[in-house]
Tab-separated table of C-alpha atoms in Angstrom:
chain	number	residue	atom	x	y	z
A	1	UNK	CA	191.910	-108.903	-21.285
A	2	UNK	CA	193.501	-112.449	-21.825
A	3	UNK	CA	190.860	-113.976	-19.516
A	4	UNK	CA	187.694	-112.560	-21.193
A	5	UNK	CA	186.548	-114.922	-23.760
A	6	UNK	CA	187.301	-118.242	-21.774
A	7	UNK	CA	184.716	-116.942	-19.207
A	8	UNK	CA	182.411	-115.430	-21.734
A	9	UNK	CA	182.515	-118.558	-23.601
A	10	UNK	CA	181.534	-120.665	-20.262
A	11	UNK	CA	178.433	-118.893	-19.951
A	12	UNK	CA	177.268	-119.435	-23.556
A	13	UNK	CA	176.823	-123.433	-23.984
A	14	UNK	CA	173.176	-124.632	-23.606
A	15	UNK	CA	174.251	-126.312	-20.238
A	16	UNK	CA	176.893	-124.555	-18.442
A	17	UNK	CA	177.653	-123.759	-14.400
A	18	UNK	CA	178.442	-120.186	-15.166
A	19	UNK	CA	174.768	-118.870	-12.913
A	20	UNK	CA	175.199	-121.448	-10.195
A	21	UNK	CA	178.523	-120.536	-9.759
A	22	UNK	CA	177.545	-116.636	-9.586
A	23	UNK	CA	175.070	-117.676	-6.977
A	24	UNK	CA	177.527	-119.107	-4.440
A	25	UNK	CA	180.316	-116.280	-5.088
A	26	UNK	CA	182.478	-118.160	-7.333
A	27	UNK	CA	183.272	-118.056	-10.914
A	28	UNK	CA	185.648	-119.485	-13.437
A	29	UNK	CA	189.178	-117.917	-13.633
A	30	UNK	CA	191.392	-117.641	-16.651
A	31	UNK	CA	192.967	-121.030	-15.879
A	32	UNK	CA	189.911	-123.020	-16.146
A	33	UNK	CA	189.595	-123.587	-12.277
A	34	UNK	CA	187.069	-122.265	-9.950
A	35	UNK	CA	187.778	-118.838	-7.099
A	36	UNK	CA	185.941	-116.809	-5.085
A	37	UNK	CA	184.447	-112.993	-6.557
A	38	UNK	CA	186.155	-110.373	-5.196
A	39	UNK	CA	185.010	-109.218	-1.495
A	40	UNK	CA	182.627	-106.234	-2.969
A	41	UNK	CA	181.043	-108.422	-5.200
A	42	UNK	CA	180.232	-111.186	-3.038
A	43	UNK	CA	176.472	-110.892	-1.682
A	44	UNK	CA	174.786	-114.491	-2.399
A	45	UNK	CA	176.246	-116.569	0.193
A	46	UNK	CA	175.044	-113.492	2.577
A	47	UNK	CA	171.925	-113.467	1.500
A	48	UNK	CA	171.717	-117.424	1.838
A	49	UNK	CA	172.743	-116.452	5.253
A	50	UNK	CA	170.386	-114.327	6.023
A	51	UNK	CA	167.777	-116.448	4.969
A	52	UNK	CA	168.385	-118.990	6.988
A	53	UNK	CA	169.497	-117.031	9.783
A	54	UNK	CA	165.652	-115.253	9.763
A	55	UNK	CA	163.775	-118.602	9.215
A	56	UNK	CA	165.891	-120.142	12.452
A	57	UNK	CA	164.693	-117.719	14.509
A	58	UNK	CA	161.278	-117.104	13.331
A	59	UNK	CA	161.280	-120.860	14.067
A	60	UNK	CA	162.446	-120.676	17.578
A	61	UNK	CA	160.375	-117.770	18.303
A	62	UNK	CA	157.086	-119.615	17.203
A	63	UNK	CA	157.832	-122.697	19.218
A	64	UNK	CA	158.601	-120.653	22.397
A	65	UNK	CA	155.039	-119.091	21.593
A	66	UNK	CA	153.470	-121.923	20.608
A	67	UNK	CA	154.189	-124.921	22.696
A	68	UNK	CA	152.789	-123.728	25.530
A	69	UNK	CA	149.964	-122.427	23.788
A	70	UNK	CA	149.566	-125.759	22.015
A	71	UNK	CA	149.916	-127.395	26.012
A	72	UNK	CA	147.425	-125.435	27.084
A	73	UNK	CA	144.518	-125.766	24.185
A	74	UNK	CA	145.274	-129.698	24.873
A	75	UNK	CA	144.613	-129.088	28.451
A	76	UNK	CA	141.226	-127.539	28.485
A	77	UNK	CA	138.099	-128.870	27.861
A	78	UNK	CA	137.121	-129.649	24.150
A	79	UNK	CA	134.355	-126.902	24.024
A	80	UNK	CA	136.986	-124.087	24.925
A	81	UNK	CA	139.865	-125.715	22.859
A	82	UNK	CA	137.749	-125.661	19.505
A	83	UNK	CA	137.292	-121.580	20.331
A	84	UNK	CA	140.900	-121.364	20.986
A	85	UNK	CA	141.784	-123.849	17.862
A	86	UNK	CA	139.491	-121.027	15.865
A	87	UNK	CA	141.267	-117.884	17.213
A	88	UNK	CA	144.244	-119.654	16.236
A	89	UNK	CA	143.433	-120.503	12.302
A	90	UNK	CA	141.614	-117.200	12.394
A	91	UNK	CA	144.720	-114.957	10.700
A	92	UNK	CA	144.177	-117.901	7.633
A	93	UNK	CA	140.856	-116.003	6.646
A	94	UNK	CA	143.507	-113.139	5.450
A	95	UNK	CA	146.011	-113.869	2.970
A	96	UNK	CA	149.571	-112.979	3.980
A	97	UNK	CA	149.502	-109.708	1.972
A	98	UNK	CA	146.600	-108.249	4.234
A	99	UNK	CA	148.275	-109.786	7.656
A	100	UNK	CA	151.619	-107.917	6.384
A	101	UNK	CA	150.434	-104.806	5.792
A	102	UNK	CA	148.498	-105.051	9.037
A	103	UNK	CA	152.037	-105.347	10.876
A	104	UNK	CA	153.685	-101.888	8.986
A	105	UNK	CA	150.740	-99.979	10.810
A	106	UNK	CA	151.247	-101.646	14.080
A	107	UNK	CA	155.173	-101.525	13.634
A	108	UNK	CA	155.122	-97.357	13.212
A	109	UNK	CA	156.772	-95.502	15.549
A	110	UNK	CA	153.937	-94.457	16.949
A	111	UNK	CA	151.770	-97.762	16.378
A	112	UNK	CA	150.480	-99.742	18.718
A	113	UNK	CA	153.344	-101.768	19.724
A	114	UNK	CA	155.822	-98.830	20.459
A	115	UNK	CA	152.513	-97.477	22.444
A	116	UNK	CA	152.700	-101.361	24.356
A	117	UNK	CA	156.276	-101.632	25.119
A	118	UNK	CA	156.097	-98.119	26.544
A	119	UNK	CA	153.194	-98.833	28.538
A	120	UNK	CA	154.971	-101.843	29.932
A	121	UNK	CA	157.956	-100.146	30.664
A	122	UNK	CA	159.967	-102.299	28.258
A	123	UNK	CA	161.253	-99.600	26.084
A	124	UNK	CA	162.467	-96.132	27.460
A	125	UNK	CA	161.593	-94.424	23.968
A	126	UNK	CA	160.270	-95.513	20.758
A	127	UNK	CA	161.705	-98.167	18.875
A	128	UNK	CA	162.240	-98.240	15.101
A	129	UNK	CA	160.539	-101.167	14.287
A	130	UNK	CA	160.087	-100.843	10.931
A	131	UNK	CA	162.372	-101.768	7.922
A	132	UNK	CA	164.387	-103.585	10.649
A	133	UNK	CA	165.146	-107.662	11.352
A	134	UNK	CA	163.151	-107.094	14.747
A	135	UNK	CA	160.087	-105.948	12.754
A	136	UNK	CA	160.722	-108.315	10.469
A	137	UNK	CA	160.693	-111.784	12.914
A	138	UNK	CA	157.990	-110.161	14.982
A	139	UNK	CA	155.533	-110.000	11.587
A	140	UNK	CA	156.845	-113.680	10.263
A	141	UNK	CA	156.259	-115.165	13.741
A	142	UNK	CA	152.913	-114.395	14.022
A	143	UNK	CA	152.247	-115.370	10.412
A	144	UNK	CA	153.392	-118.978	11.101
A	145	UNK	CA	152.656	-119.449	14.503
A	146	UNK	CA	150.025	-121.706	13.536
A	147	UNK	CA	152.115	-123.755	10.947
A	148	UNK	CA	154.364	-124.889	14.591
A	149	UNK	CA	151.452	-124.787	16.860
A	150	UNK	CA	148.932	-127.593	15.389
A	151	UNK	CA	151.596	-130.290	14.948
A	152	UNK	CA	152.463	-130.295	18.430
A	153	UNK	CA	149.044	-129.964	19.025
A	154	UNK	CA	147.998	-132.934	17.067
A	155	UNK	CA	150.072	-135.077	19.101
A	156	UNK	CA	149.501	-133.211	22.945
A	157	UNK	CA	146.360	-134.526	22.149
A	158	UNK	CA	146.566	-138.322	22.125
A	159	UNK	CA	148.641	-137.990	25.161
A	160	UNK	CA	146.761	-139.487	28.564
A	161	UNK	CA	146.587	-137.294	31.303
A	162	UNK	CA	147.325	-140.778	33.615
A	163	UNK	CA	150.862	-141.334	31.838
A	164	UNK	CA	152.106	-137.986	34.156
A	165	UNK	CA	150.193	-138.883	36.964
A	166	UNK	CA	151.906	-142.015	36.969
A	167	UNK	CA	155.158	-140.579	36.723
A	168	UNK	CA	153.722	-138.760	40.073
A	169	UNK	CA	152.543	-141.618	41.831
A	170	UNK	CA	155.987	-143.155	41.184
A	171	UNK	CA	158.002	-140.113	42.426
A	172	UNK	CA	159.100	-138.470	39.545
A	173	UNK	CA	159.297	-134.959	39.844
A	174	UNK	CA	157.226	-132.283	37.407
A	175	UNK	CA	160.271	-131.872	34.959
A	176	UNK	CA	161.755	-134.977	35.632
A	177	UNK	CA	158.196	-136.311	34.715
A	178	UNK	CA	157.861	-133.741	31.510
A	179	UNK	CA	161.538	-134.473	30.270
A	180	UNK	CA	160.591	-138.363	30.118
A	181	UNK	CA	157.353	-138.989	29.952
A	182	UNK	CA	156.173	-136.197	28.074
A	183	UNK	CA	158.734	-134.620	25.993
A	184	UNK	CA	159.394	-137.723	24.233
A	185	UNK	CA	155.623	-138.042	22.861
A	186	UNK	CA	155.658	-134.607	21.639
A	187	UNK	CA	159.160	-134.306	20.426
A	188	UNK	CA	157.676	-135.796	16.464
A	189	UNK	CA	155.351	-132.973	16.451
A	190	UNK	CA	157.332	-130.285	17.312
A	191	UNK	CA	160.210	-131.236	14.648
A	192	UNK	CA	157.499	-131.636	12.527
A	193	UNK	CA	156.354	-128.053	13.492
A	194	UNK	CA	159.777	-126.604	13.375
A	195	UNK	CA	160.487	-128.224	10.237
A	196	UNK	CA	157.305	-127.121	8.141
A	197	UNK	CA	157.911	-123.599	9.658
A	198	UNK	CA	161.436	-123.259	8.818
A	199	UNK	CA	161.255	-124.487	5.133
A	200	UNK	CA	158.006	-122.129	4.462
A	201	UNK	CA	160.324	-119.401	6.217
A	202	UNK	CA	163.172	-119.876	3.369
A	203	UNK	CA	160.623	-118.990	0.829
A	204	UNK	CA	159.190	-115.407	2.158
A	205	UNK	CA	158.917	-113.077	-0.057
A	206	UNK	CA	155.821	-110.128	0.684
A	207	UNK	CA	156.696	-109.740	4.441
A	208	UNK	CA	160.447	-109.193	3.703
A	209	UNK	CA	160.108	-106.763	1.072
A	210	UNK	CA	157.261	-104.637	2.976
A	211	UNK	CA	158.913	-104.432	6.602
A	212	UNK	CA	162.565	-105.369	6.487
A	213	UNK	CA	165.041	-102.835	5.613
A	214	UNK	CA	167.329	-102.864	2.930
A	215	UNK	CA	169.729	-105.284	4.850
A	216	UNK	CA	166.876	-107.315	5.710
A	217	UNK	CA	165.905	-108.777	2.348
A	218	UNK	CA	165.896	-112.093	1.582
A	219	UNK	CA	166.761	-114.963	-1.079
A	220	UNK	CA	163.426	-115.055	-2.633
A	221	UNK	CA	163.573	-110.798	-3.106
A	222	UNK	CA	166.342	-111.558	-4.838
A	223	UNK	CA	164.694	-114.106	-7.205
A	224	UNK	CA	161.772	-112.135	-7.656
A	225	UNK	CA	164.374	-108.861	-8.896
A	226	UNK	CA	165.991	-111.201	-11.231
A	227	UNK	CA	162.643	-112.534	-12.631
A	228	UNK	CA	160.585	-109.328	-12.720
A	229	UNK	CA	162.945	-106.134	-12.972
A	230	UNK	CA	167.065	-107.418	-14.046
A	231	UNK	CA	164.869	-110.596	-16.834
A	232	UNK	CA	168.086	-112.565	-15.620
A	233	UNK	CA	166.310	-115.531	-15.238
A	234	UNK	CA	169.193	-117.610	-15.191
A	235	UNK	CA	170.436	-116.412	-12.139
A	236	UNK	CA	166.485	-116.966	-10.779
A	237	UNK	CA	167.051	-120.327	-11.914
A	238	UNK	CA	170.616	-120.784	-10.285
A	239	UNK	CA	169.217	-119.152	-6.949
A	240	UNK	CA	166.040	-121.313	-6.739
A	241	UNK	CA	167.823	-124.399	-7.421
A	242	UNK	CA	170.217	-123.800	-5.105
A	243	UNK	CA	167.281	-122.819	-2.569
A	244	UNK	CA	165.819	-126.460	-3.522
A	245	UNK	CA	168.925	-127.832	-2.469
A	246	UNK	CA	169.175	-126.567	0.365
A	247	UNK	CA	165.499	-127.268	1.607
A	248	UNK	CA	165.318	-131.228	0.611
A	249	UNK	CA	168.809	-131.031	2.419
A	250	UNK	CA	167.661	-130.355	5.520
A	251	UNK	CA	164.059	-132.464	4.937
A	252	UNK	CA	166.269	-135.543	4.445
A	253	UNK	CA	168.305	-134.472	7.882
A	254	UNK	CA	165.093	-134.309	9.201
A	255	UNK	CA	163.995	-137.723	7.883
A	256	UNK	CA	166.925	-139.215	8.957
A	257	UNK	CA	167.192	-138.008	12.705
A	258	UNK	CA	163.396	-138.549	13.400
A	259	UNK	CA	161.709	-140.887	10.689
A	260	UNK	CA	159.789	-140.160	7.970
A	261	UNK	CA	156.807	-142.074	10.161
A	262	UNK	CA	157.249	-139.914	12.848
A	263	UNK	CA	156.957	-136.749	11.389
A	264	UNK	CA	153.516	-135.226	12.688
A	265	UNK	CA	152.092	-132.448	10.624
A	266	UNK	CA	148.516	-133.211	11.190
């Protein structure tokens, strides 16, 4: 074909765009310009998709979970909140491997979770939890649960008790008091929290490739099959970059919107 050797000679100079373009769905034509792959061939920009699609809702998951939780270890007294602080960094004993493969025996059909919902009355029949995106947030939520819980932590803990009840004494409301008083003082921590949890999220790769389905996989699976099974690691290379792009992206959005000072992790 006429338009063969311009684009095999595009991919053959020491520094060319040939793999980043493959990993965003585009290539070079015959005319020296840029266009998208055909529809059957495009799957990277999905995948990106995916990714972040997963990581946004792991994140909101574990902040629904965990700000509360984090409200309430701040809230007791020191001797139960240092228990509750160790049930909490307790899963960090395991590595992620163990903790994963913990989650495809409770995920089963007929694990213990199916056995929970239907004992609640949630679920009318068994769920297929496994090799599905449900199974697949539920095991990366409780994973980093603790990456969004202690930076809102850390800072629900230098916050007075007296600040609220003075928002009491002066007629505020509870949420009128929360949304002003308190919100505020925790809001660094929890975009810390959220932050730190969604970038770690964009790199999964074990829980992914053991409980989601086929549909289910995610950017870093792909890497990882370049690397270790296609040895295309140029398209590794393109896909990570573009991954690294992405993350200090949205770390600099971060920055910007809140403060580099601000941010809370600890």
């Amino acid at each position: 074909a006429p338009g063969t050797w311009p684009v095999i000679e595009s991919g053959t100079h020491s520094v060319t765009s040939f793999y980043l373009l493959s990993a965003l769905d585009l290539r070079w034509n015959a005319d020296g310009g840029i266009e998208r792959v055909p529809p059957e061939q495009a799957i990277f920009v999905q995948v990106f998709m995916r990714t972040f699609l997963v990581a946004a809702a792991v994140t909101l998951a574990t902040l629904v979970l965990g700000f509360p939780l984090a409200y309430l270890i701040a809230s007791v007294p020191k001797g139960l909140a240092a228990i509750l602080i160790v049930a909490v960094l307790l899963p960090f004993w395991t590595s992620i491997l163990v903790r994963t493969a913990a989650w495809t025996v409770l995920l089963q059909k007929f694990g213990l979770v199916n056995d929970l919902l239907l004992w609640l009355g949630v679920a009318d029949d068994r769920l297929d939890l496994m090799y599905s995106r449900i199974g697949l947030i539920i095991a990366m939520t409780h994973i980093q649960l603790p990456f969004t819980l202690l930076p809102i932590y850390s800072v629900m803990r230098t916050i007075q008790p007296s600040q609220m009840k003075a928002a009491y004494s002066l007629g505020a409301k509870p949420f009128t008091a929360f949304r002003r008083v308190y919100l505020p003082q925790v809001f660094p921590g929890v975009m810390a929290g959220c932050l730190l949890t969604f970038i770690l999220c964009l790199g999964y790769y074990i829980t992914p490739a053991l409980i989601g389905g086929a549909s289910d996989q995610l950017i870093s699976n792909f890497i990882a099959s370049y690397v270790n099974v296609e040895l295309n690691w140029e398209m590794a290379a393109a896909l990570s970059f573009i991954l690294l792009v992405f993350t200090l992206a949205l770390f600099g959005i971060f920055a910007r919107i809140l403060g580099l000072d601000r941010l809370k992790l600890v």
